[in-house]
Amino acid sequence: MCNRSSCPLANSQYATIKEEKGQCFLYMKVIERAAFPAKMWEKVKLSKNYEKALDQIDENLIYWPRFLRHKCKQRFTKITQYLIRMRKLVLKRQRKLVPLSRKVEQREKRKEEKALMAAQLDNAIEKELLERLKQGTYGDIYNFPVHAFDKALEQQNEESESEEEEEEEEEEEDVGSREFVADDEVEESDLSDFEDMNRLKTSSDEEEEEASEEEEMEVQMTKLSRSKGKAPAKGSAARKKRAYVEIEYEQETEPGPKNRTT
Amino acid sequence: MDITDVSVSRGKKSKKMKNKKPQKKNEREEASGAEKEEEEKKKMNQSESATALPSTSHLHQVKNKQRRHLMFIKLKQEKKKQRMQLRKKKKKEREALGDKAPPKEIPKTIENQRVYDETAVDPEDEEVAFDEGTDEFSSYFNGLTNPKVLITTSDRPRGRTVRFCEQLATVIPNAYVYYRRGLALKRIIPQCVARDFTYLVVINEDRKVPNGMVLCHLPEGPTAHFKVSNVRLRKELKRRGKDPTQHYPEVILNNFTTRLGHSIGRLFAALFPQDPQFVGRQVATFHNQRDFIFFRFHRYIFKNEKKVGIQELGPRFTLKLRSLQKGTFDSKFGEYEWVLKRHEMDACRRKFQL
């Protein structure tokens, strides 16, 4: 037990201010009621007005020691100040603290990692970009679509389509578009008379064919100058651009005259 | 190391073993021992493995933890070896059969096994198309409004968050960063609307790291609240390119399948201007995988029509949707269209919302 003048246990005459739910009360204890513990403290409700409440304190604690009165008023002032601040804070933005559960966070982190692995982002992005390129959303910025067209065409070549379609398509393509062709495919000499020479391919089989074709061609060209009716037909056959032109032998041109006799 | 751990793989009897009480341990030991001997004999007969299997029947009897652990590891290695042998055998069989081999089984993934969501959007759904034509984004998608984005943070942001906001502002064209200085969002919003902003992005910070994002579409638009994780700033990225230019990037939205996913996708799409400048060759990707939205920013280059190279620029982060609110940001009186309820929604591993 202490013996200071601000201790309620040491002093039989004592007064404080307490607040309950925003309401301030003045509590007083006197020696006459020390025998009745249940009724020891006298509770007085103070008005909400600051000055009036101070007057109330003065009026209730008249003839009480100066120290107690002063202390009560001080306490009351402090209480009213913090009540005001509480009311102001409620109006402002309040930071809400949300508790994190560590288990949940760890679970989510792991799920995220797995999802990232499953997503394969780079591949997905690349695929999407290529799709957009194919669909033509980029318009004419890139020259690539022509390449795709060419490749599709070459495939059709091997599947043996008719030559006319080929020629038409190739002509349409060649107009205005740029192709990047491999070096061995480009014939640098200007032998445009022999159209087959322009389409010289690198494969050995075709080279053989071409070589034999060239020979036939030369032979036939000489023949052309001699024979009359049949030659143009044969000549046009010889001028076909195809890689797999049938090899014609000299003997075939001769049946012509034989027929005439019979 | 319980006996049951080992015997599960052995046979049907092992499951019954699990249920028996420890009082019947002796019986169990004997039974399981007998069963194991049987199994071993069978395996010997089948002659799958030339060597005898390690006697694991003593695993639970060894009192020394370290030695028991070593035995267990050896057991695991044996099992793995057998599995590899089995796989090789299967592969050989498959090759031997050639064309006649049965088709390869598709492994089950979470994406394969996803629980069918009835709100999944059909591409030709008319109702959805009508809804999307008349919702809050219609003015954007009809080309009437241009996006103008305001990026801000919570109170007193730390360096990382500030840098993140700056980098976001370079990624999103027409974006402005303003400091919060303790202003109330509800007061900021009318001012933004007055100055013709279409988007408000608030990055929330916790412990010096950005961890939340509120994306608010301004003229009466929906507000989405995300959890942000795994933020990587530009200098933390490996093999990154130079800074992004001012060209408008393209937008890729992947895997937004349900109605909710669609609306979130439109929310993201409306951040960027409608006409991307292909000259810039920049692309911003929002990829949804298992309800996590991954954001990446790349520069691409087409090497030929079959190959494209991408190089990561800008920041990367992942988002997880926490709630979608109908009006502008109002945490107390707002009408929530969708809220993440962990107990309901996270219960099933194969069920996703977006």
PDB file of N, CA, C and O in Angstrom, chain A residues 108 111-112 115-116 119, chain B residues 110-111 114 117 225-227 229 254-258 260-261 264 268 287-294 318-322 338 340-341 345-354:
ATOM      1  N   GLU A 108      -1.295 -21.580 -51.638  1.00  0.00           N
ATOM      2  CA  GLU A 108      -1.524 -20.793 -52.855  1.00  0.00           C
ATOM      3  C   GLU A 108      -0.230 -20.583 -53.603  1.00  0.00           C
ATOM      4  O   GLU A 108      -0.205 -20.608 -54.841  1.00  0.00           O
ATOM      5  N   LYS A 111       0.476 -23.680 -55.496  1.00  0.00           N
ATOM      6  CA  LYS A 111      -0.434 -23.806 -56.637  1.00  0.00           C
ATOM      7  C   LYS A 111      -0.009 -22.888 -57.760  1.00  0.00           C
ATOM      8  O   LYS A 111      -0.078 -23.234 -58.942  1.00  0.00           O
ATOM      9  N   GLU A 112       0.450 -21.717 -57.361  1.00  0.00           N
ATOM     10  CA  GLU A 112       0.866 -20.763 -58.389  1.00  0.00           C
ATOM     11  C   GLU A 112       2.074 -21.287 -59.147  1.00  0.00           C
ATOM     12  O   GLU A 112       2.145 -21.194 -60.373  1.00  0.00           O
ATOM     13  N   ALA A 115       0.943 -23.909 -61.473  1.00  0.00           N
ATOM     14  CA  ALA A 115       0.217 -23.327 -62.596  1.00  0.00           C
ATOM     15  C   ALA A 115       1.179 -22.696 -63.583  1.00  0.00           C
ATOM     16  O   ALA A 115       0.988 -22.791 -64.803  1.00  0.00           O
ATOM     17  N   LEU A 116       2.217 -22.072 -63.057  1.00  0.00           N
ATOM     18  CA  LEU A 116       3.194 -21.449 -63.945  1.00  0.00           C
ATOM     19  C   LEU A 116       3.876 -22.485 -64.809  1.00  0.00           C
ATOM     20  O   LEU A 116       4.060 -22.298 -66.013  1.00  0.00           O
ATOM     21  N   ALA A 119       1.549 -23.684 -67.425  1.00  0.00           N
ATOM     22  CA  ALA A 119       1.134 -22.695 -68.413  1.00  0.00           C
ATOM     23  C   ALA A 119       2.055 -22.683 -69.620  1.00  0.00           C
ATOM     24  O   ALA A 119       1.603 -22.467 -70.729  1.00  0.00           O
TER      25      ALA A 119
ATOM     26  N   ILE B 110      -4.437 -31.652 -64.670  1.00  0.00           N
ATOM     27  CA  ILE B 110      -5.531 -30.951 -64.009  1.00  0.00           C
ATOM     28  C   ILE B 110      -6.410 -30.269 -65.047  1.00  0.00           C
ATOM     29  O   ILE B 110      -7.625 -30.190 -64.905  1.00  0.00           O
ATOM     30  N   GLU B 111      -5.777 -29.784 -66.098  1.00  0.00           N
ATOM     31  CA  GLU B 111      -6.576 -29.132 -67.126  1.00  0.00           C
ATOM     32  C   GLU B 111      -7.496 -30.137 -67.825  1.00  0.00           C
ATOM     33  O   GLU B 111      -8.621 -29.813 -68.180  1.00  0.00           O
ATOM     34  N   ARG B 114     -10.545 -31.027 -65.604  1.00  0.00           N
ATOM     35  CA  ARG B 114     -11.247 -29.913 -65.005  1.00  0.00           C
ATOM     36  C   ARG B 114     -12.732 -30.168 -64.952  1.00  0.00           C
ATOM     37  O   ARG B 114     -13.332 -30.612 -65.918  1.00  0.00           O
ATOM     38  N   ASP B 117     -17.567 -26.428 -66.147  1.00  0.00           N
ATOM     39  CA  ASP B 117     -18.192 -25.256 -65.557  1.00  0.00           C
ATOM     40  C   ASP B 117     -19.344 -24.841 -66.446  1.00  0.00           C
ATOM     41  O   ASP B 117     -19.167 -24.636 -67.646  1.00  0.00           O
ATOM     42  N   HIS B 225     -10.706  -6.688 -57.572  1.00  0.00           N
ATOM     43  CA  HIS B 225      -9.661  -6.652 -56.558  1.00  0.00           C
ATOM     44  C   HIS B 225      -8.842  -7.915 -56.718  1.00  0.00           C
ATOM     45  O   HIS B 225      -9.381  -9.018 -56.674  1.00  0.00           O
ATOM     46  N   PHE B 226      -7.535  -7.752 -56.913  1.00  0.00           N
ATOM     47  CA  PHE B 226      -6.670  -8.890 -57.151  1.00  0.00           C
ATOM     48  C   PHE B 226      -5.633  -9.000 -56.067  1.00  0.00           C
ATOM     49  O   PHE B 226      -5.234  -8.015 -55.463  1.00  0.00           O
ATOM     50  N   LYS B 227      -5.152 -10.208 -55.907  1.00  0.00           N
ATOM     51  CA  LYS B 227      -3.970 -10.405 -55.077  1.00  0.00           C
ATOM     52  C   LYS B 227      -2.781 -10.478 -56.031  1.00  0.00           C
ATOM     53  O   LYS B 227      -2.796 -11.245 -56.986  1.00  0.00           O
ATOM     54  N   SER B 229       1.195 -11.210 -56.785  1.00  0.00           N
ATOM     55  CA  SER B 229       2.320 -11.938 -56.208  1.00  0.00           C
ATOM     56  C   SER B 229       3.413 -12.068 -57.249  1.00  0.00           C
ATOM     57  O   SER B 229       3.183 -11.850 -58.428  1.00  0.00           O
ATOM     58  N   ASN B 254      -5.339 -15.192 -72.804  1.00  0.00           N
ATOM     59  CA  ASN B 254      -5.392 -16.637 -72.997  1.00  0.00           C
ATOM     60  C   ASN B 254      -6.235 -17.300 -71.945  1.00  0.00           C
ATOM     61  O   ASN B 254      -6.082 -17.024 -70.765  1.00  0.00           O
ATOM     62  N   ASN B 255      -7.081 -18.226 -72.378  1.00  0.00           N
ATOM     63  CA  ASN B 255      -7.726 -19.123 -71.417  1.00  0.00           C
ATOM     64  C   ASN B 255      -8.771 -18.505 -70.536  1.00  0.00           C
ATOM     65  O   ASN B 255      -9.016 -19.003 -69.441  1.00  0.00           O
ATOM     66  N   PHE B 256      -9.406 -17.452 -70.972  1.00  0.00           N
ATOM     67  CA  PHE B 256     -10.503 -16.940 -70.151  1.00  0.00           C
ATOM     68  C   PHE B 256     -11.772 -17.570 -70.675  1.00  0.00           C
ATOM     69  O   PHE B 256     -12.322 -17.138 -71.683  1.00  0.00           O
ATOM     70  N   THR B 257     -12.226 -18.617 -70.014  1.00  0.00           N
ATOM     71  CA  THR B 257     -13.300 -19.390 -70.620  1.00  0.00           C
ATOM     72  C   THR B 257     -14.684 -19.092 -70.067  1.00  0.00           C
ATOM     73  O   THR B 257     -15.630 -19.033 -70.809  1.00  0.00           O
ATOM     74  N   THR B 258     -14.811 -18.905 -68.750  1.00  0.00           N
ATOM     75  CA  THR B 258     -16.161 -18.765 -68.222  1.00  0.00           C
ATOM     76  C   THR B 258     -16.666 -17.338 -68.397  1.00  0.00           C
ATOM     77  O   THR B 258     -15.952 -16.460 -68.850  1.00  0.00           O
ATOM     78  N   LEU B 260     -17.323 -15.251 -66.040  1.00  0.00           N
ATOM     79  CA  LEU B 260     -16.506 -14.400 -65.177  1.00  0.00           C
ATOM     80  C   LEU B 260     -15.166 -14.117 -65.834  1.00  0.00           C
ATOM     81  O   LEU B 260     -14.688 -12.978 -65.847  1.00  0.00           O
ATOM     82  N   GLY B 261     -14.596 -15.162 -66.394  1.00  0.00           N
ATOM     83  CA  GLY B 261     -13.315 -14.993 -67.073  1.00  0.00           C
ATOM     84  C   GLY B 261     -13.417 -14.008 -68.213  1.00  0.00           C
ATOM     85  O   GLY B 261     -12.539 -13.175 -68.437  1.00  0.00           O
ATOM     86  N   ILE B 264     -13.534 -10.456 -66.895  1.00  0.00           N
ATOM     87  CA  ILE B 264     -12.201 -10.025 -66.448  1.00  0.00           C
ATOM     88  C   ILE B 264     -11.305  -9.777 -67.655  1.00  0.00           C
ATOM     89  O   ILE B 264     -10.531  -8.812 -67.685  1.00  0.00           O
ATOM     90  N   PHE B 268      -9.249  -6.330 -68.714  1.00  0.00           N
ATOM     91  CA  PHE B 268      -7.853  -6.142 -69.062  1.00  0.00           C
ATOM     92  C   PHE B 268      -7.690  -5.548 -70.443  1.00  0.00           C
ATOM     93  O   PHE B 268      -6.823  -4.723 -70.682  1.00  0.00           O
ATOM     94  N   HIS B 287      -2.287 -14.333 -69.228  1.00  0.00           N
ATOM     95  CA  HIS B 287      -2.532 -15.760 -69.437  1.00  0.00           C
ATOM     96  C   HIS B 287      -3.155 -16.329 -68.181  1.00  0.00           C
ATOM     97  O   HIS B 287      -2.570 -16.253 -67.109  1.00  0.00           O
ATOM     98  N   ASN B 288      -4.327 -16.921 -68.330  1.00  0.00           N
ATOM     99  CA  ASN B 288      -5.013 -17.481 -67.181  1.00  0.00           C
ATOM    100  C   ASN B 288      -4.739 -18.974 -67.100  1.00  0.00           C
ATOM    101  O   ASN B 288      -4.960 -19.702 -68.047  1.00  0.00           O
ATOM    102  N   GLN B 289      -4.220 -19.406 -65.979  1.00  0.00           N
ATOM    103  CA  GLN B 289      -3.987 -20.834 -65.803  1.00  0.00           C
ATOM    104  C   GLN B 289      -4.392 -21.181 -64.395  1.00  0.00           C
ATOM    105  O   GLN B 289      -3.801 -20.661 -63.452  1.00  0.00           O
ATOM    106  N   ARG B 290      -5.407 -22.025 -64.273  1.00  0.00           N
ATOM    107  CA  ARG B 290      -5.867 -22.465 -62.957  1.00  0.00           C
ATOM    108  C   ARG B 290      -6.169 -21.289 -62.030  1.00  0.00           C
ATOM    109  O   ARG B 290      -5.796 -21.294 -60.857  1.00  0.00           O
ATOM    110  N   ASP B 291      -6.835 -20.299 -62.580  1.00  0.00           N
ATOM    111  CA  ASP B 291      -7.249 -19.136 -61.813  1.00  0.00           C
ATOM    112  C   ASP B 291      -6.131 -18.180 -61.451  1.00  0.00           C
ATOM    113  O   ASP B 291      -6.356 -17.240 -60.704  1.00  0.00           O
ATOM    114  N   PHE B 292      -4.948 -18.424 -61.919  1.00  0.00           N
ATOM    115  CA  PHE B 292      -3.878 -17.446 -61.752  1.00  0.00           C
ATOM    116  C   PHE B 292      -3.665 -16.760 -63.081  1.00  0.00           C
ATOM    117  O   PHE B 292      -3.533 -17.410 -64.104  1.00  0.00           O
ATOM    118  N   ILE B 293      -3.615 -15.438 -63.057  1.00  0.00           N
ATOM    119  CA  ILE B 293      -3.426 -14.686 -64.294  1.00  0.00           C
ATOM    120  C   ILE B 293      -1.990 -14.200 -64.313  1.00  0.00           C
ATOM    121  O   ILE B 293      -1.565 -13.443 -63.449  1.00  0.00           O
ATOM    122  N   PHE B 294      -1.242 -14.659 -65.318  1.00  0.00           N
ATOM    123  CA  PHE B 294       0.162 -14.272 -65.422  1.00  0.00           C
ATOM    124  C   PHE B 294       0.271 -13.139 -66.423  1.00  0.00           C
ATOM    125  O   PHE B 294      -0.225 -13.242 -67.542  1.00  0.00           O
ATOM    126  N   THR B 318       1.891 -11.878 -61.165  1.00  0.00           N
ATOM    127  CA  THR B 318       0.726 -12.755 -61.292  1.00  0.00           C
ATOM    128  C   THR B 318      -0.399 -12.189 -60.436  1.00  0.00           C
ATOM    129  O   THR B 318      -0.167 -11.603 -59.385  1.00  0.00           O
ATOM    130  N   LEU B 319      -1.600 -12.403 -60.936  1.00  0.00           N
ATOM    131  CA  LEU B 319      -2.766 -11.889 -60.246  1.00  0.00           C
ATOM    132  C   LEU B 319      -3.685 -13.034 -59.884  1.00  0.00           C
ATOM    133  O   LEU B 319      -3.785 -14.018 -60.609  1.00  0.00           O
ATOM    134  N   LYS B 320      -4.372 -12.890 -58.786  1.00  0.00           N
ATOM    135  CA  LYS B 320      -5.430 -13.840 -58.486  1.00  0.00           C
ATOM    136  C   LYS B 320      -6.647 -13.034 -58.093  1.00  0.00           C
ATOM    137  O   LYS B 320      -6.589 -12.200 -57.180  1.00  0.00           O
ATOM    138  N   LEU B 321      -7.752 -13.305 -58.732  1.00  0.00           N
ATOM    139  CA  LEU B 321      -8.930 -12.496 -58.510  1.00  0.00           C
ATOM    140  C   LEU B 321      -9.516 -12.778 -57.143  1.00  0.00           C
ATOM    141  O   LEU B 321      -9.734 -13.928 -56.761  1.00  0.00           O
ATOM    142  N   ARG B 322      -9.772 -11.708 -56.385  1.00  0.00           N
ATOM    143  CA  ARG B 322     -10.396 -11.910 -55.081  1.00  0.00           C
ATOM    144  C   ARG B 322     -11.849 -11.516 -55.087  1.00  0.00           C
ATOM    145  O   ARG B 322     -12.675 -12.147 -54.432  1.00  0.00           O
ATOM    146  N   TRP B 338     -18.975 -11.099 -57.537  1.00  0.00           N
ATOM    147  CA  TRP B 338     -18.297 -12.373 -57.270  1.00  0.00           C
ATOM    148  C   TRP B 338     -17.268 -12.159 -56.192  1.00  0.00           C
ATOM    149  O   TRP B 338     -16.519 -11.194 -56.225  1.00  0.00           O
ATOM    150  N   LEU B 340     -14.318 -14.328 -53.730  1.00  0.00           N
ATOM    151  CA  LEU B 340     -13.631 -15.598 -53.532  1.00  0.00           C
ATOM    152  C   LEU B 340     -13.983 -16.133 -52.161  1.00  0.00           C
ATOM    153  O   LEU B 340     -13.649 -15.525 -51.145  1.00  0.00           O
ATOM    154  N   LYS B 341     -14.664 -17.254 -52.132  1.00  0.00           N
ATOM    155  CA  LYS B 341     -14.978 -17.868 -50.851  1.00  0.00           C
ATOM    156  C   LYS B 341     -14.133 -19.123 -50.760  1.00  0.00           C
ATOM    157  O   LYS B 341     -14.377 -20.106 -51.446  1.00  0.00           O
ATOM    158  N   MET B 345     -14.850 -22.619 -52.750  1.00  0.00           N
ATOM    159  CA  MET B 345     -14.270 -22.708 -54.082  1.00  0.00           C
ATOM    160  C   MET B 345     -12.954 -23.457 -54.125  1.00  0.00           C
ATOM    161  O   MET B 345     -12.588 -24.007 -55.137  1.00  0.00           O
ATOM    162  N   ASP B 346     -12.218 -23.431 -53.025  1.00  0.00           N
ATOM    163  CA  ASP B 346     -10.921 -24.106 -53.060  1.00  0.00           C
ATOM    164  C   ASP B 346     -11.005 -25.551 -52.638  1.00  0.00           C
ATOM    165  O   ASP B 346     -10.003 -26.218 -52.491  1.00  0.00           O
ATOM    166  N   ALA B 347     -12.207 -26.037 -52.389  1.00  0.00           N
ATOM    167  CA  ALA B 347     -12.316 -27.392 -51.866  1.00  0.00           C
ATOM    168  C   ALA B 347     -11.923 -28.416 -52.927  1.00  0.00           C
ATOM    169  O   ALA B 347     -11.256 -29.388 -52.628  1.00  0.00           O
ATOM    170  N   CYS B 348     -12.333 -28.151 -54.179  1.00  0.00           N
ATOM    171  CA  CYS B 348     -12.056 -29.134 -55.221  1.00  0.00           C
ATOM    172  C   CYS B 348     -10.862 -28.683 -56.026  1.00  0.00           C
ATOM    173  O   CYS B 348     -10.801 -27.551 -56.484  1.00  0.00           O
ATOM    174  N   ARG B 349      -9.909 -29.588 -56.183  1.00  0.00           N
ATOM    175  CA  ARG B 349      -8.699 -29.196 -56.900  1.00  0.00           C
ATOM    176  C   ARG B 349      -8.896 -28.992 -58.381  1.00  0.00           C
ATOM    177  O   ARG B 349      -8.066 -28.395 -59.039  1.00  0.00           O
ATOM    178  N   ARG B 350      -9.992 -29.511 -58.901  1.00  0.00           N
ATOM    179  CA  ARG B 350     -10.103 -29.462 -60.358  1.00  0.00           C
ATOM    180  C   ARG B 350     -11.161 -28.474 -60.795  1.00  0.00           C
ATOM    181  O   ARG B 350     -11.604 -28.499 -61.920  1.00  0.00           O
ATOM    182  N   LYS B 351     -11.560 -27.641 -59.863  1.00  0.00           N
ATOM    183  CA  LYS B 351     -12.632 -26.711 -60.208  1.00  0.00           C
ATOM    184  C   LYS B 351     -12.044 -25.316 -60.212  1.00  0.00           C
ATOM    185  O   LYS B 351     -11.439 -24.893 -59.227  1.00  0.00           O
ATOM    186  N   PHE B 352     -12.270 -24.596 -61.308  1.00  0.00           N
ATOM    187  CA  PHE B 352     -11.717 -23.254 -61.402  1.00  0.00           C
ATOM    188  C   PHE B 352     -12.801 -22.284 -61.821  1.00  0.00           C
ATOM    189  O   PHE B 352     -13.759 -22.645 -62.473  1.00  0.00           O
ATOM    190  N   GLN B 353     -12.566 -21.031 -61.437  1.00  0.00           N
ATOM    191  CA  GLN B 353     -13.623 -20.057 -61.657  1.00  0.00           C
ATOM    192  C   GLN B 353     -13.451 -19.261 -62.928  1.00  0.00           C
ATOM    193  O   GLN B 353     -14.410 -18.806 -63.519  1.00  0.00           O
ATOM    194  N   LEU B 354     -12.224 -19.014 -63.281  1.00  0.00           N
ATOM    195  CA  LEU B 354     -12.041 -18.120 -64.423  1.00  0.00           C
ATOM    196  C   LEU B 354     -12.089 -18.928 -65.706  1.00  0.00           C
ATOM    197  O   LEU B 354     -11.144 -19.633 -66.010  1.00  0.00           O
TER     198      LEU B 354
END
